[in-house]
Amino acid sequence: IIAVNWKLNPSSIQEADGLAKGVASLLGDETCASSSAADCTEVVVFPPFPFISSVVDDLAGVGVGVGAQSIFHTAESGAYTGAVSASMVTSLGCQYVLCGHSERRTVFKDDDEAINKKVLKVIEDGMRPVLCIGETEEEYDAGLCADVCKLQLAKDLAGVSAAAMKDVVIAYEPVWAIGTGKVCPCDVAQTVHKTIRDYLAELYDRSTADAVRIQYGGSVTPESVDELMAQPDIDGCLVGGASLVAEKFARICNFVRK
């Protein structure tokens, strides 16, 4: 599964439509919709809220899913100015929701309790959460990567059953590599992904853990994607900046299988 997070981009609906249509025109035959059982690459786009409906229309029929970058987990309606509920994005055609992205954790102060509630709400409303976890540069330098990832998994997946894990995607994002140009070596990323999978086996069981898709996110580029996707425990990528150029994003989606 290759997912792209447009974050606070682009600046207009016209640009969003152009980017979505550009990506759709460049994807190869190996991409597929989430409902497909074929051995192919599922592609999901996470546009800003105002562009979701238009992007859903732009990508209809080309095997690309659409998700929301976050939701309000406390209520479906009421006096919550600026909030967007799970039912709202579901009604627009969203299939996925990002939960726990590092920018939501740091800029918007989403803590693990809130992230856990979002994960549960997304599942309850019939969508699939992409749970983002990962360590800061200080934690990485201190050798705390595994501990941080395990703690976030334990807290953020509390109350999620083994049966529900079939709809959960985990995205490992070393925070120090997001948008910085710094690259997490492929062998290091593989080691962390294996640690995550092994810990999921402790939380649930080996069969459940092996079935969970674990993405890598952190300055993924057309130049790095092939080697990343060749690693046995890396099941996809969560792409940021490179997704804003249709040609770069399409190259990532059409990675060379090894």
Short mmCIF file of C-alpha atoms in Angstrom, two decimals:
data_model
loop_
_atom_site.label_atom_id
_atom_site.label_comp_id
_atom_site.label_asym_id
_atom_site.label_seq_id
_atom_site.Cartn_x
_atom_site.Cartn_y
_atom_site.Cartn_z
CA ILE A 1 0.00 0.00 0.00
CA ILE A 2 1.39 3.36 -1.10
CA ALA A 3 -0.30 6.32 0.61
CA VAL A 4 0.32 10.01 0.07
CA ASN A 5 -0.29 12.78 2.56
CA TRP A 6 -0.73 16.16 0.89
CA LYS A 7 -0.76 17.88 4.32
CA LEU A 8 -1.63 21.61 3.92
CA ASN A 9 -1.21 21.47 0.14
CA PRO A 10 -1.98 22.56 -2.52
CA SER A 11 -3.40 26.05 -2.14
CA SER A 12 -6.46 25.77 -4.41
CA ILE A 13 -9.05 23.30 -5.65
CA GLN A 14 -7.81 23.83 -9.19
CA GLU A 15 -4.31 22.71 -8.21
CA ALA A 16 -5.70 19.75 -6.27
CA ASP A 17 -7.73 18.59 -9.26
CA GLY A 18 -4.72 18.97 -11.53
CA LEU A 19 -2.50 16.95 -9.22
CA ALA A 20 -5.06 14.17 -8.73
CA LYS A 21 -5.74 13.86 -12.44
CA GLY A 22 -2.02 13.97 -13.20
CA VAL A 23 -1.35 11.11 -10.82
CA ALA A 24 -4.26 9.07 -12.20
CA SER A 25 -2.95 9.41 -15.74
CA LEU A 26 0.52 8.13 -14.80
CA LEU A 27 -0.26 5.07 -12.71
CA GLY A 28 0.61 1.67 -14.11
CA ASP A 29 -1.33 -1.57 -14.34
CA GLU A 30 0.01 -2.81 -11.00
CA THR A 31 -2.11 -0.43 -8.90
CA CYS A 32 -5.52 -1.44 -7.63
CA ALA A 33 -8.42 -0.43 -5.43
CA SER A 34 -8.67 -1.54 -1.80
CA SER A 35 -11.45 -3.96 -2.71
CA SER A 36 -9.23 -5.84 -5.13
CA ALA A 37 -7.88 -9.26 -4.16
CA ALA A 38 -5.16 -9.14 -6.81
CA ASP A 39 -1.46 -9.06 -6.01
CA CYS A 40 -1.00 -5.38 -6.75
CA THR A 41 -0.23 -2.04 -5.11
CA GLU A 42 -3.08 -0.29 -3.34
CA VAL A 43 -2.83 3.51 -3.65
CA VAL A 44 -4.48 6.00 -1.25
CA VAL A 45 -4.44 9.81 -1.36
CA PHE A 46 -4.98 11.97 1.75
CA PRO A 47 -5.95 15.48 0.57
CA PRO A 48 -6.96 18.40 2.83
CA PHE A 49 -10.63 18.34 3.93
CA PRO A 50 -11.90 20.97 1.42
CA PHE A 51 -10.60 18.95 -1.54
CA ILE A 52 -11.78 15.46 -0.56
CA SER A 53 -15.03 15.39 -2.54
CA SER A 54 -13.43 16.69 -5.73
CA VAL A 55 -10.43 14.34 -5.44
CA VAL A 56 -12.78 11.38 -4.94
CA ASP A 57 -14.44 12.32 -8.24
CA ASP A 58 -11.08 12.85 -9.96
CA LEU A 59 -9.85 9.40 -8.96
CA ALA A 60 -13.10 7.49 -9.42
CA GLY A 61 -12.62 4.42 -11.56
CA VAL A 62 -8.81 4.41 -11.60
CA GLY A 63 -8.21 2.22 -8.55
CA VAL A 64 -7.06 4.95 -6.16
CA GLY A 65 -8.61 5.35 -2.72
CA VAL A 66 -9.06 8.57 -0.75
CA GLY A 67 -8.64 9.18 2.96
CA ALA A 68 -8.90 11.98 5.53
CA GLN A 69 -5.88 13.42 7.33
CA SER A 70 -7.66 13.32 10.71
CA ILE A 71 -11.11 13.30 12.33
CA PHE A 72 -12.73 14.64 15.48
CA HIS A 73 -13.14 11.65 17.77
CA THR A 74 -15.34 13.05 20.54
CA ALA A 75 -18.69 13.52 18.80
CA GLU A 76 -20.50 13.16 15.48
CA SER A 77 -22.22 16.54 15.74
CA GLY A 78 -22.72 19.46 18.09
CA ALA A 79 -21.03 22.66 19.24
CA TYR A 80 -17.49 21.87 18.07
CA THR A 81 -16.44 24.70 15.79
CA GLY A 82 -13.90 23.65 13.18
CA ALA A 83 -14.28 19.92 13.85
CA VAL A 84 -14.83 17.26 11.16
CA SER A 85 -16.48 14.00 12.17
CA ALA A 86 -15.88 10.45 10.97
CA SER A 87 -19.37 10.26 9.50
CA MET A 88 -18.72 13.41 7.46
CA VAL A 89 -15.64 12.03 5.73
CA THR A 90 -17.25 8.62 5.32
CA SER A 91 -20.14 10.27 3.47
CA LEU A 92 -17.63 11.84 1.07
CA GLY A 93 -16.21 8.46 0.12
CA CYS A 94 -13.17 8.25 2.40
CA GLN A 95 -11.88 4.75 3.09
CA TYR A 96 -8.94 5.59 5.36
CA VAL A 97 -8.02 8.09 8.09
CA LEU A 98 -4.54 9.03 9.29
CA CYS A 99 -4.22 8.69 13.07
CA GLY A 100 -1.25 9.89 15.10
CA HIS A 101 0.80 11.57 12.39
CA SER A 102 3.80 13.23 14.01
CA GLU A 103 2.56 16.68 13.01
CA ARG A 104 -0.77 16.00 14.70
CA ARG A 105 1.10 14.84 17.79
CA THR A 106 3.42 17.86 17.98
CA VAL A 107 1.58 20.78 16.37
CA PHE A 108 -1.99 19.91 17.38
CA LYS A 109 -1.08 18.13 20.64
CA ASP A 110 -2.87 14.86 19.86
CA ASP A 111 -1.82 12.53 22.70
CA ASP A 112 -1.99 8.74 22.74
CA GLU A 113 -5.39 8.75 24.46
CA ALA A 114 -6.89 10.90 21.70
CA ILE A 115 -5.17 8.87 18.99
CA ASN A 116 -6.53 5.65 20.45
CA LYS A 117 -10.04 7.08 20.42
CA LYS A 118 -9.60 8.12 16.80
CA VAL A 119 -8.42 4.64 15.82
CA LEU A 120 -11.43 3.06 17.51
CA LYS A 121 -13.84 5.58 15.98
CA VAL A 122 -12.46 5.06 12.49
CA ILE A 123 -12.91 1.30 12.80
CA GLU A 124 -16.40 1.73 14.28
CA ASP A 125 -17.44 3.83 11.27
CA GLY A 126 -16.23 1.23 8.79
CA MET A 127 -13.05 2.93 7.64
CA ARG A 128 -9.42 1.89 8.04
CA PRO A 129 -6.97 3.74 10.30
CA VAL A 130 -3.38 4.34 9.24
CA LEU A 131 -1.70 4.54 12.64
CA CYS A 132 1.52 6.56 12.51
CA ILE A 133 4.23 5.90 15.08
CA GLY A 134 7.88 6.81 15.38
CA GLU A 135 10.65 8.38 17.42
CA THR A 136 12.18 11.85 17.47
CA GLU A 137 15.85 12.43 16.64
CA GLU A 138 16.68 12.75 20.33
CA GLU A 139 14.98 9.42 21.07
CA TYR A 140 16.74 7.79 18.11
CA ASP A 141 20.14 9.04 19.25
CA ALA A 142 19.39 7.75 22.75
CA GLY A 143 18.64 4.25 21.44
CA LEU A 144 14.96 4.48 22.37
CA CYS A 145 13.44 3.79 18.96
CA ALA A 146 12.07 0.33 19.80
CA ASP A 147 10.78 1.42 23.21
CA VAL A 148 8.98 4.46 21.77
CA CYS A 149 7.34 2.45 18.98
CA LYS A 150 6.21 -0.29 21.35
CA LEU A 151 4.75 2.20 23.81
CA GLN A 152 2.83 4.01 21.09
CA LEU A 153 1.51 0.73 19.70
CA ALA A 154 0.36 -0.46 23.12
CA LYS A 155 -1.44 2.80 23.89
CA ASP A 156 -2.83 3.59 20.45
CA LEU A 157 -4.17 0.06 19.78
CA ALA A 158 -5.79 -0.39 23.20
CA GLY A 159 -9.21 -1.98 22.72
CA VAL A 160 -8.57 -2.95 19.09
CA SER A 161 -9.34 -6.65 18.65
CA ALA A 162 -7.24 -9.10 16.68
CA ALA A 163 -10.10 -9.40 14.19
CA ALA A 164 -10.14 -5.61 13.67
CA MET A 165 -6.40 -5.51 12.98
CA LYS A 166 -7.05 -6.71 9.43
CA ASP A 167 -8.23 -3.15 8.72
CA VAL A 168 -5.35 -1.36 10.49
CA VAL A 169 -2.26 -0.12 8.67
CA ILE A 170 0.82 0.86 10.68
CA ALA A 171 3.08 3.62 9.35
CA TYR A 172 6.55 3.85 10.89
CA GLU A 173 7.72 7.44 10.61
CA PRO A 174 11.09 8.33 12.08
CA VAL A 175 10.19 11.91 12.96
CA TRP A 176 13.72 13.10 12.28
CA ALA A 177 13.43 12.00 8.64
CA ILE A 178 10.07 13.63 7.85
CA GLY A 179 10.50 16.56 5.49
CA THR A 180 14.12 17.04 6.56
CA GLY A 181 15.85 15.34 3.68
CA LYS A 182 17.56 13.02 6.16
CA VAL A 183 17.30 9.39 5.13
CA CYS A 184 16.74 6.39 7.36
CA PRO A 185 18.92 3.62 5.85
CA CYS A 186 16.88 0.77 4.42
CA ASP A 187 18.46 -1.82 6.70
CA VAL A 188 17.63 0.31 9.75
CA ALA A 189 14.05 0.77 8.56
CA GLN A 190 13.74 -3.00 8.04
CA THR A 191 15.02 -3.68 11.56
CA VAL A 192 12.44 -1.30 13.05
CA HIS A 193 9.64 -2.79 10.94
CA LYS A 194 10.55 -6.28 12.13
CA THR A 195 10.56 -5.02 15.73
CA ILE A 196 7.08 -3.57 15.18
CA ARG A 197 5.80 -6.81 13.66
CA ASP A 198 7.28 -8.91 16.45
CA TYR A 199 5.67 -6.67 19.06
CA LEU A 200 2.30 -6.93 17.30
CA ALA A 201 2.72 -10.70 17.63
CA GLU A 202 3.13 -10.19 21.38
CA LEU A 203 0.05 -7.97 21.56
CA TYR A 204 -2.02 -10.32 19.39
CA ASP A 205 -0.55 -13.41 17.70
CA ARG A 206 1.90 -14.21 14.93
CA SER A 207 -0.76 -14.74 12.26
CA THR A 208 -2.36 -11.36 13.00
CA ALA A 209 1.02 -9.61 13.05
CA ASP A 210 2.12 -11.14 9.76
CA ALA A 211 -1.07 -9.95 8.07
CA VAL A 212 -0.72 -6.31 9.17
CA ARG A 213 0.66 -3.98 6.52
CA ILE A 214 3.48 -1.78 7.85
CA GLN A 215 4.45 1.27 5.82
CA TYR A 216 7.61 3.33 5.96
CA GLY A 217 7.32 7.12 5.95
CA GLY A 218 10.17 9.60 6.02
CA SER A 219 11.43 11.50 2.96
CA VAL A 220 10.51 8.68 0.57
CA THR A 221 11.67 9.51 -2.94
CA PRO A 222 11.71 7.89 -6.40
CA GLU A 223 15.39 7.17 -5.76
CA SER A 224 14.84 5.34 -2.45
CA VAL A 225 11.53 3.54 -2.96
CA ASP A 226 12.79 0.44 -4.82
CA GLU A 227 15.27 -0.54 -2.10
CA LEU A 228 12.77 0.22 0.67
CA MET A 229 10.08 -1.93 -0.94
CA ALA A 230 12.54 -4.80 -1.35
CA GLN A 231 12.76 -5.21 2.44
CA PRO A 232 10.74 -8.18 3.76
CA ASP A 233 8.85 -6.29 6.48
CA ILE A 234 8.18 -3.06 4.57
CA ASP A 235 4.75 -3.37 2.98
CA GLY A 236 4.38 0.12 1.57
CA CYS A 237 5.27 3.78 1.96
CA LEU A 238 3.61 6.90 3.34
CA VAL A 239 4.80 9.71 1.10
CA GLY A 240 4.84 13.43 1.88
CA GLY A 241 6.65 16.04 -0.19
CA ALA A 242 7.31 13.82 -3.21
CA SER A 243 3.56 13.29 -3.62
CA LEU A 244 3.06 16.92 -4.67
CA VAL A 245 4.75 16.26 -8.02
CA ALA A 246 2.65 13.87 -10.09
CA GLU A 247 5.62 12.33 -11.90
CA LYS A 248 7.51 11.64 -8.66
CA PHE A 249 4.47 10.16 -6.96
CA ALA A 250 3.67 7.96 -9.95
CA ARG A 251 7.26 6.65 -9.99
CA ILE A 252 6.94 5.73 -6.31
CA CYS A 253 3.65 3.93 -6.92
CA ASN A 254 5.18 2.11 -9.88
CA PHE A 255 8.22 0.99 -7.89
CA VAL A 256 10.37 -1.77 -9.33
CA ARG A 257 9.46 -5.06 -7.73
CA LYS A 258 12.44 -7.20 -6.71
#
